Amino acid sequence: MSPQPFDSLKGFAVTFRQMFKKPITQQYPEYKRPVYPRFRGRHRLWRHENGLEKCVGCSLCAAACPADCIRVVAAENTPGNRVSPGERYARIYEINLSRCIFCGYCELACPFDAITLEAEFEISEYSRDDLIYTKDMLLAEPVKRMPVADRDLYDTPTPVWKAES
Amino acid sequence: MVRVTIDGQEVLAPKGQGLVETAASVGIEIPVFCYEPRLGPPVGACRMCLCEVEGLPKLQAACTLTATDGLVLRTARTSEQAAGGQSAILEFILLNHPLDCPDCDKGGECPLQDLTFRFGPGSTRMQFPKRTFDKPIPISPLIALDRERCILCYRCTRFSESVSEDGQLVAANRGAQSIIATFEDEPYRAHFSGNVLELCPVGALTSTTYRFRARPWEIQNVPTVCGLCPVGCNVWATTREGKVARILSRNHPEVHEGWLCDKGRFAYDHLRAEDRLRTPLVRVRRRGFEEASHEAALDAAEAGLRAAGSSVVVAFSGGETVEQATALARIVREGLGSDAALLPDDWDAALDAFRAPLSAIRDADVCLILGDDPVVERAPVVDLWLRAARRAEAEVIAVNPAGDVQAAPGSAAQVCADLREGKKVPTELRETAKSLKSAKRVALVWSEDDPTGGRHVGALANELHENGRAEVAVYVLPRTPNGRGVATAWYTVGEGRSDPPGEGEIGALVVSGDEAASDPRVADLAARASFVLTTAMFQSELTAWSHVVLPGTSYLEREGTYVNLEGRPQRLRRAVVPFGPDELEWLAQLAERFGVAIDPWAAPTAAEQADLPPADEFAWSRPDPQAPPGKPAGPGLELVRIGALFSGAAVERIPQLQFQRPAAEVELAHEDASTRGIAPGEAVVVTSNGTSRELRAGLNRKLRVGVVRIPAEHAKDFGDRVQVSRLSTGESR
């Protein structure tokens, strides 16, 4: 350890050098920095290619949810009203995003990859009620588009639970 | 006692005890699917219980073995061979079992899921397509069958064959082609069909009323007691999000052994019927009923009761809890100074000397059933006990117009008197008297309304006990779920009871509950009363007579105590919160205005799985009751009304239960039908009292000649005697 005055001067020198560098402040609302490929933002429900919902309303996501923010009420598919493959579908699927802690357990629990956590993180509303996302909102294409970084830049292997199924 | 070694542990067990129970007594689990002691002897159909037995070269199905001395058993815990066998069995069961657990209603509470997780292979080697069937097949409006998921454990068919003995569920085809089917693909219409839902260890049989409504991790199970018939079966009320989603049985081995009837299992949804009364109604002059606030309704009720003075009659429904009945009795007796009551069932306290649990029926030598009502319609589970007694080679004798002894309608009291006399027994009862005399254990079942509170059958029981030295159990089946508790509550609060006046004006009538509201005697009183206060869940003819209607609650929405037909006080718990105050709260507020202090909260009294209170000291001091005189004969046929189980306000509001309701049918004796030239299934005209109705004819070979039976809801406005004739040929063709 060197004596005290030299250390202070070294510190000042670091500060002084920064004055000649270009600032890296990002103008957030105007510029959106790409999120990581495995970022966990707002949920999204998915459909099969034939238009049927992947979700069958099994409630496993609700069971896995540590914040208890998912509510699923299932119903039976009828020939006249086929919503998902299989016998049951989610008649009501609600996520209370004011309670969600974005842990991603629902995504892990889902046996059909029907729910995933996507890039969107700008979830603020003037009312708590508006933070309850219904099935239609979760199934729709997100209004806001968040840039996602190229996954090849990062060490993001396909998770085991996705690769093997 | 014999010594059995299980996984190296020595166990002392009674000889002949099943190995599954023996292992369980030392905390060792032998996994099973098909094994269920309540269904009779084990069949060893699923092979899940494979274990190694020393000295035998191959794995044995442990559920079919019993404890014998020196038996050395090694389960999957210690034996690799057994573990491999169980794993192979699970892989084999899963060959054709679809892996649609997320879709399946049983997912999360499925024994196959659980046991595969614990004992089965981690992955499948199955690469070829699985067997498929059409699914789901509704085998009745209540039950959906999924044959792909069925693992052929035969629990459901064994239940149908050897417990409820309806024989409607059968295994069709053989070997790998076996499927569960109803006989001739008819709907499974039976009083106890819902039990197969709980027996099925996979999701092959699912309830149409519960399908997809909740998952096991989303529900709360509330232990309570069914309040739809006097048996008082213990149930779990499964609730989700504040609504009752299903009813499961909670095994009380002395009361119902875990079986429920379809009414108790499926009628819960009447709580959410659209036409339920939700706000108090007060009749305003010339404007009819208007919705009122709670305070205004209580004001109107108080004013009406005060105007009546002590000329008040209270009509109980028998569906109240003991606490409610006590509160109402105190208001009427202490607050209003009246003692006129219409009790749905009367009850004689001396009968408590013959109190016994319902399971004692199975151990009886002779079971005697008296009364015109079929037991299964009045207290369904008692019928299962009687069937169990018959299987245990007891003599079950039904004395009624369609029974083993064909007695005249309404003659049950006379039969009691005849059997008591001993001498000069009528010819048709001679065999019965002989059986009763030689029996050591007798069960007497009284299955019709008895205004004397069961004293006739009590006197017969006393005679058998005193002179025949037999153990006697008496079961008087009340008409209503808590009729016994209500009667006891009424007599506990004050002395005596006067019957409501037969004629003239009545100051006020208090009608408590829907069953009372549909009673014709109450309707007669209401016509004469100048003020009628009704508590009811639904609008009925009687609420139209009322001046103030308070919304009632159901048995699933109350705390309190019910006393079942055995005399067992059982605790009722609130499964869901009612939308307003319950009856006890209404009564407490009303009582306050008459200076009677009533606690609006029912104190928890009975235990969760209540024991039967001990029978009182033997004290039969009542005078022997007189049998009522027989009805005079007249022209036509004598009518017996059957109070069907699947009737009443609750059942009427469940669409899935409609197929269970009694058909518009008149049962005729064979001779009566042939003299009139009536063929079974033909439409006939039944005329009585100036009313005529077209019903379908059904033949009953066991029915007494000169008697017809019609379900009560199709016999409205009929007198005691009816004329039956064919539809004129021109109309029927």
mmCIF file of N, CA and C in Angstrom, chain B residues 556-640:
data_model
loop_
_atom_site.group_PDB
_atom_site.id
_atom_site.type_symbol
_atom_site.label_atom_id
_atom_site.label_comp_id
_atom_site.label_asym_id
_atom_site.label_seq_id
_atom_site.Cartn_x
_atom_site.Cartn_y
_atom_site.Cartn_z
ATOM 1 N N LEU B 556 -75.135 -26.066 3.020
ATOM 2 C CA LEU B 556 -73.711 -25.840 2.778
ATOM 3 C C LEU B 556 -73.287 -24.444 3.214
ATOM 4 N N GLU B 557 -74.236 -23.624 3.608
ATOM 5 C CA GLU B 557 -73.911 -22.246 3.959
ATOM 6 C C GLU B 557 -74.098 -21.956 5.444
ATOM 7 N N ARG B 558 -74.268 -23.000 6.242
ATOM 8 C CA ARG B 558 -74.571 -22.784 7.646
ATOM 9 C C ARG B 558 -73.564 -23.478 8.540
ATOM 10 N N GLU B 559 -73.427 -22.913 9.733
ATOM 11 C CA GLU B 559 -72.762 -23.624 10.819
ATOM 12 C C GLU B 559 -73.859 -24.191 11.697
ATOM 13 N N GLY B 560 -73.605 -25.319 12.299
ATOM 14 C CA GLY B 560 -74.615 -25.830 13.201
ATOM 15 C C GLY B 560 -74.510 -27.317 13.409
ATOM 16 N N THR B 561 -75.578 -27.882 13.912
ATOM 17 C CA THR B 561 -75.601 -29.296 14.244
ATOM 18 C C THR B 561 -76.808 -29.940 13.586
ATOM 19 N N TYR B 562 -76.601 -31.084 12.996
ATOM 20 C CA TYR B 562 -77.690 -31.904 12.483
ATOM 21 C C TYR B 562 -77.703 -33.196 13.279
ATOM 22 N N VAL B 563 -78.881 -33.695 13.560
ATOM 23 C CA VAL B 563 -79.004 -34.996 14.212
ATOM 24 C C VAL B 563 -79.563 -35.951 13.170
ATOM 25 N N ASN B 564 -78.816 -37.007 12.892
ATOM 26 C CA ASN B 564 -79.287 -37.890 11.815
ATOM 27 C C ASN B 564 -80.233 -38.934 12.366
ATOM 28 N N LEU B 565 -80.629 -39.871 11.527
ATOM 29 C CA LEU B 565 -81.678 -40.791 11.951
ATOM 30 C C LEU B 565 -81.240 -41.716 13.063
ATOM 31 N N GLU B 566 -79.922 -41.910 13.212
ATOM 32 C CA GLU B 566 -79.453 -42.736 14.319
ATOM 33 C C GLU B 566 -79.510 -41.988 15.642
ATOM 34 N N GLY B 567 -79.598 -40.649 15.590
ATOM 35 C CA GLY B 567 -79.498 -39.850 16.799
ATOM 36 C C GLY B 567 -78.096 -39.340 17.025
ATOM 37 N N ARG B 568 -77.307 -39.281 15.967
ATOM 38 C CA ARG B 568 -75.922 -38.859 16.075
ATOM 39 C C ARG B 568 -75.831 -37.371 15.749
ATOM 40 N N PRO B 569 -75.449 -36.549 16.712
ATOM 41 C CA PRO B 569 -75.306 -35.123 16.380
ATOM 42 C C PRO B 569 -74.031 -34.907 15.577
ATOM 43 N N GLN B 570 -74.152 -34.277 14.436
ATOM 44 C CA GLN B 570 -72.985 -34.086 13.578
ATOM 45 C C GLN B 570 -72.843 -32.617 13.255
ATOM 46 N N ARG B 571 -71.606 -32.221 13.061
ATOM 47 C CA ARG B 571 -71.330 -30.808 12.873
ATOM 48 C C ARG B 571 -71.418 -30.429 11.403
ATOM 49 N N LEU B 572 -72.187 -29.397 11.178
ATOM 50 C CA LEU B 572 -72.321 -28.841 9.844
ATOM 51 C C LEU B 572 -71.384 -27.649 9.777
ATOM 52 N N ARG B 573 -70.636 -27.540 8.712
ATOM 53 C CA ARG B 573 -69.729 -26.412 8.606
ATOM 54 C C ARG B 573 -70.096 -25.556 7.418
ATOM 55 N N ARG B 574 -69.777 -24.309 7.526
ATOM 56 C CA ARG B 574 -70.050 -23.391 6.427
ATOM 57 C C ARG B 574 -69.003 -23.603 5.341
ATOM 58 N N ALA B 575 -69.446 -24.135 4.208
ATOM 59 C CA ALA B 575 -68.510 -24.352 3.101
ATOM 60 C C ALA B 575 -68.347 -23.073 2.292
ATOM 61 N N VAL B 576 -69.431 -22.396 2.037
ATOM 62 C CA VAL B 576 -69.365 -21.124 1.316
ATOM 63 C C VAL B 576 -70.165 -20.095 2.094
ATOM 64 N N VAL B 577 -69.770 -18.853 1.917
ATOM 65 C CA VAL B 577 -70.415 -17.780 2.667
ATOM 66 C C VAL B 577 -71.687 -17.389 1.919
ATOM 67 N N PRO B 578 -72.830 -17.350 2.601
ATOM 68 C CA PRO B 578 -74.046 -16.917 1.909
ATOM 69 C C PRO B 578 -73.984 -15.427 1.594
ATOM 70 N N PHE B 579 -74.835 -15.000 0.659
ATOM 71 C CA PHE B 579 -74.766 -13.607 0.219
ATOM 72 C C PHE B 579 -75.334 -12.654 1.245
ATOM 73 N N GLY B 580 -76.043 -13.139 2.227
ATOM 74 C CA GLY B 580 -76.614 -12.272 3.244
ATOM 75 C C GLY B 580 -76.566 -12.957 4.583
ATOM 76 N N PRO B 581 -77.281 -12.447 5.542
ATOM 77 C CA PRO B 581 -77.323 -13.125 6.834
ATOM 78 C C PRO B 581 -78.004 -14.477 6.714
ATOM 79 N N ASP B 582 -77.534 -15.444 7.486
ATOM 80 C CA ASP B 582 -78.205 -16.745 7.450
ATOM 81 C C ASP B 582 -79.381 -16.727 8.435
ATOM 82 N N GLU B 583 -80.121 -17.830 8.482
ATOM 83 C CA GLU B 583 -81.357 -17.832 9.267
ATOM 84 C C GLU B 583 -81.097 -17.523 10.738
ATOM 85 N N LEU B 584 -79.995 -18.069 11.255
ATOM 86 C CA LEU B 584 -79.739 -17.881 12.676
ATOM 87 C C LEU B 584 -79.546 -16.401 12.985
ATOM 88 N N GLU B 585 -78.897 -15.708 12.058
ATOM 89 C CA GLU B 585 -78.682 -14.281 12.260
ATOM 90 C C GLU B 585 -80.018 -13.527 12.201
ATOM 91 N N TRP B 586 -80.854 -13.888 11.220
ATOM 92 C CA TRP B 586 -82.188 -13.281 11.141
ATOM 93 C C TRP B 586 -82.950 -13.505 12.437
ATOM 94 N N LEU B 587 -82.918 -14.751 12.899
ATOM 95 C CA LEU B 587 -83.701 -15.086 14.088
ATOM 96 C C LEU B 587 -83.170 -14.349 15.305
ATOM 97 N N ALA B 588 -81.831 -14.214 15.385
ATOM 98 C CA ALA B 588 -81.256 -13.507 16.540
ATOM 99 C C ALA B 588 -81.728 -12.060 16.554
ATOM 100 N N GLN B 589 -81.758 -11.440 15.368
ATOM 101 C CA GLN B 589 -82.189 -10.042 15.320
ATOM 102 C C GLN B 589 -83.675 -9.906 15.622
ATOM 103 N N LEU B 590 -84.445 -10.871 15.150
ATOM 104 C CA LEU B 590 -85.880 -10.826 15.409
ATOM 105 C C LEU B 590 -86.149 -11.069 16.892
ATOM 106 N N ALA B 591 -85.378 -12.009 17.457
ATOM 107 C CA ALA B 591 -85.586 -12.350 18.869
ATOM 108 C C ALA B 591 -85.299 -11.165 19.772
ATOM 109 N N GLU B 592 -84.304 -10.368 19.366
ATOM 110 C CA GLU B 592 -83.939 -9.208 20.177
ATOM 111 C C GLU B 592 -85.134 -8.285 20.360
ATOM 112 N N ARG B 593 -85.946 -8.185 19.307
ATOM 113 C CA ARG B 593 -87.105 -7.293 19.373
ATOM 114 C C ARG B 593 -88.190 -7.835 20.288
ATOM 115 N N PHE B 594 -88.141 -9.124 20.581
ATOM 116 C CA PHE B 594 -89.131 -9.691 21.497
ATOM 117 C C PHE B 594 -88.488 -10.010 22.853
ATOM 118 N N GLY B 595 -87.321 -9.456 23.083
ATOM 119 C CA GLY B 595 -86.704 -9.612 24.387
ATOM 120 C C GLY B 595 -86.132 -10.994 24.648
ATOM 121 N N VAL B 596 -85.769 -11.709 23.598
ATOM 122 C CA VAL B 596 -85.147 -13.014 23.784
ATOM 123 C C VAL B 596 -83.713 -12.899 23.274
ATOM 124 N N ALA B 597 -82.767 -13.304 24.082
ATOM 125 C CA ALA B 597 -81.364 -13.182 23.677
ATOM 126 C C ALA B 597 -80.919 -14.474 23.011
ATOM 127 N N ILE B 598 -80.504 -14.360 21.744
ATOM 128 C CA ILE B 598 -80.043 -15.538 21.003
ATOM 129 C C ILE B 598 -78.686 -15.223 20.400
ATOM 130 N N ASP B 599 -77.777 -16.161 20.539
ATOM 131 C CA ASP B 599 -76.445 -15.982 19.979
ATOM 132 C C ASP B 599 -76.511 -16.217 18.466
ATOM 133 N N PRO B 600 -76.120 -15.228 17.659
ATOM 134 C CA PRO B 600 -76.208 -15.454 16.214
ATOM 135 C C PRO B 600 -75.147 -16.399 15.670
ATOM 136 N N TRP B 601 -74.213 -16.802 16.489
ATOM 137 C CA TRP B 601 -73.172 -17.724 16.025
ATOM 138 C C TRP B 601 -73.413 -19.078 16.644
ATOM 139 N N ALA B 602 -73.483 -20.091 15.817
ATOM 140 C CA ALA B 602 -73.672 -21.441 16.336
ATOM 141 C C ALA B 602 -72.369 -21.904 16.954
ATOM 142 N N ALA B 603 -72.439 -22.342 18.202
ATOM 143 C CA ALA B 603 -71.232 -22.834 18.848
ATOM 144 C C ALA B 603 -70.903 -24.209 18.294
ATOM 145 N N PRO B 604 -69.638 -24.461 17.957
ATOM 146 C CA PRO B 604 -69.311 -25.801 17.469
ATOM 147 C C PRO B 604 -69.497 -26.816 18.583
ATOM 148 N N THR B 605 -70.379 -27.763 18.361
ATOM 149 C CA THR B 605 -70.672 -28.717 19.422
ATOM 150 C C THR B 605 -70.125 -30.088 19.103
ATOM 151 N N ALA B 606 -70.565 -30.643 17.996
ATOM 152 C CA ALA B 606 -70.214 -32.034 17.727
ATOM 153 C C ALA B 606 -68.805 -32.119 17.154
ATOM 154 N N ALA B 607 -68.205 -33.272 17.325
ATOM 155 C CA ALA B 607 -66.871 -33.501 16.789
ATOM 156 C C ALA B 607 -66.934 -33.659 15.277
ATOM 157 N N GLU B 608 -65.754 -33.650 14.648
ATOM 158 C CA GLU B 608 -65.711 -33.722 13.191
ATOM 159 C C GLU B 608 -66.278 -35.026 12.674
ATOM 160 N N GLN B 609 -65.863 -36.126 13.267
ATOM 161 C CA GLN B 609 -66.459 -37.416 12.913
ATOM 162 C C GLN B 609 -67.118 -37.935 14.172
ATOM 163 N N ALA B 610 -68.386 -37.594 14.285
ATOM 164 C CA ALA B 610 -69.036 -37.765 15.574
ATOM 165 C C ALA B 610 -69.262 -39.230 15.900
ATOM 166 N N ASP B 611 -69.122 -39.535 17.195
ATOM 167 C CA ASP B 611 -69.490 -40.855 17.684
ATOM 168 C C ASP B 611 -70.972 -40.856 17.993
ATOM 169 N N LEU B 612 -71.525 -42.046 18.026
ATOM 170 C CA LEU B 612 -72.924 -42.162 18.411
ATOM 171 C C LEU B 612 -73.007 -42.031 19.924
ATOM 172 N N PRO B 613 -73.883 -41.153 20.432
ATOM 173 C CA PRO B 613 -73.997 -41.070 21.888
ATOM 174 C C PRO B 613 -74.484 -42.402 22.442
ATOM 175 N N PRO B 614 -74.061 -42.760 23.620
ATOM 176 C CA PRO B 614 -74.457 -44.078 24.151
ATOM 177 C C PRO B 614 -75.970 -44.154 24.323
ATOM 178 N N ALA B 615 -76.493 -45.352 24.114
ATOM 179 C CA ALA B 615 -77.934 -45.540 24.284
ATOM 180 C C ALA B 615 -78.303 -45.341 25.746
ATOM 181 N N ASP B 616 -79.485 -44.755 25.955
ATOM 182 C CA ASP B 616 -79.915 -44.491 27.327
ATOM 183 C C ASP B 616 -80.244 -45.803 28.035
ATOM 184 N N GLU B 617 -80.394 -45.688 29.328
ATOM 185 C CA GLU B 617 -80.865 -46.821 30.112
ATOM 186 C C GLU B 617 -82.195 -47.302 29.551
ATOM 187 N N PHE B 618 -82.421 -48.588 29.646
ATOM 188 C CA PHE B 618 -83.633 -49.104 29.036
ATOM 189 C C PHE B 618 -84.858 -48.618 29.799
ATOM 190 N N ALA B 619 -85.656 -47.819 29.144
ATOM 191 C CA ALA B 619 -86.802 -47.244 29.832
ATOM 192 C C ALA B 619 -87.946 -47.127 28.853
ATOM 193 N N TRP B 620 -88.762 -48.144 28.796
ATOM 194 C CA TRP B 620 -89.911 -48.080 27.904
ATOM 195 C C TRP B 620 -91.160 -48.016 28.765
ATOM 196 N N SER B 621 -91.646 -46.831 28.974
ATOM 197 C CA SER B 621 -92.773 -46.697 29.887
ATOM 198 C C SER B 621 -94.022 -46.214 29.168
ATOM 199 N N ARG B 622 -93.865 -45.946 27.861
ATOM 200 C CA ARG B 622 -95.020 -45.400 27.152
ATOM 201 C C ARG B 622 -96.110 -46.445 27.032
ATOM 202 N N PRO B 623 -97.360 -46.015 27.038
ATOM 203 C CA PRO B 623 -98.421 -46.989 26.772
ATOM 204 C C PRO B 623 -98.318 -47.481 25.336
ATOM 205 N N ASP B 624 -98.721 -48.719 25.145
ATOM 206 C CA ASP B 624 -98.652 -49.258 23.786
ATOM 207 C C ASP B 624 -99.578 -48.481 22.874
ATOM 208 N N PRO B 625 -99.069 -48.044 21.773
ATOM 209 C CA PRO B 625 -99.904 -47.233 20.885
ATOM 210 C C PRO B 625 -100.945 -48.090 20.181
ATOM 211 N N GLN B 626 -102.044 -47.471 19.874
ATOM 212 C CA GLN B 626 -103.106 -48.153 19.143
ATOM 213 C C GLN B 626 -102.828 -48.041 17.651
ATOM 214 N N ALA B 627 -103.000 -49.149 16.972
ATOM 215 C CA ALA B 627 -102.851 -49.094 15.522
ATOM 216 C C ALA B 627 -104.047 -48.346 14.941
ATOM 217 N N PRO B 628 -103.817 -47.485 13.975
ATOM 218 C CA PRO B 628 -104.937 -46.753 13.389
ATOM 219 C C PRO B 628 -105.842 -47.713 12.631
ATOM 220 N N PRO B 629 -107.130 -47.417 12.610
ATOM 221 C CA PRO B 629 -108.032 -48.322 11.881
ATOM 222 C C PRO B 629 -107.728 -48.294 10.397
ATOM 223 N N GLY B 630 -107.940 -49.424 9.766
ATOM 224 C CA GLY B 630 -107.699 -49.501 8.329
ATOM 225 C C GLY B 630 -108.660 -48.608 7.573
ATOM 226 N N LYS B 631 -108.229 -48.185 6.395
ATOM 227 C CA LYS B 631 -109.086 -47.297 5.610
ATOM 228 C C LYS B 631 -110.226 -48.105 5.006
ATOM 229 N N PRO B 632 -111.399 -47.516 4.946
ATOM 230 C CA PRO B 632 -112.514 -48.269 4.366
ATOM 231 C C PRO B 632 -112.273 -48.515 2.885
ATOM 232 N N ALA B 633 -112.704 -49.701 2.482
ATOM 233 C CA ALA B 633 -112.531 -50.032 1.073
ATOM 234 C C ALA B 633 -113.534 -49.250 0.242
ATOM 235 N N GLY B 634 -113.213 -48.973 -0.957
ATOM 236 C CA GLY B 634 -114.109 -48.247 -1.848
ATOM 237 C C GLY B 634 -113.871 -48.719 -3.260
ATOM 238 N N PRO B 635 -114.471 -48.071 -4.173
ATOM 239 C CA PRO B 635 -114.228 -48.467 -5.555
ATOM 240 C C PRO B 635 -112.830 -48.068 -5.997
ATOM 241 N N GLY B 636 -112.320 -48.734 -6.979
ATOM 242 C CA GLY B 636 -111.032 -48.370 -7.546
ATOM 243 C C GLY B 636 -109.873 -48.998 -6.786
ATOM 244 N N LEU B 637 -108.693 -48.494 -7.049
ATOM 245 C CA LEU B 637 -107.469 -49.061 -6.495
ATOM 246 C C LEU B 637 -106.909 -48.118 -5.446
ATOM 247 N N GLU B 638 -106.227 -48.695 -4.471
ATOM 248 C CA GLU B 638 -105.685 -47.895 -3.392
ATOM 249 C C GLU B 638 -104.367 -47.275 -3.842
ATOM 250 N N LEU B 639 -104.210 -46.000 -3.564
ATOM 251 C CA LEU B 639 -103.027 -45.282 -4.064
ATOM 252 C C LEU B 639 -101.958 -45.202 -2.977
ATOM 253 N N VAL B 640 -100.731 -45.550 -3.351
ATOM 254 C CA VAL B 640 -99.580 -45.321 -2.471
ATOM 255 C C VAL B 640 -98.690 -44.313 -3.169
#
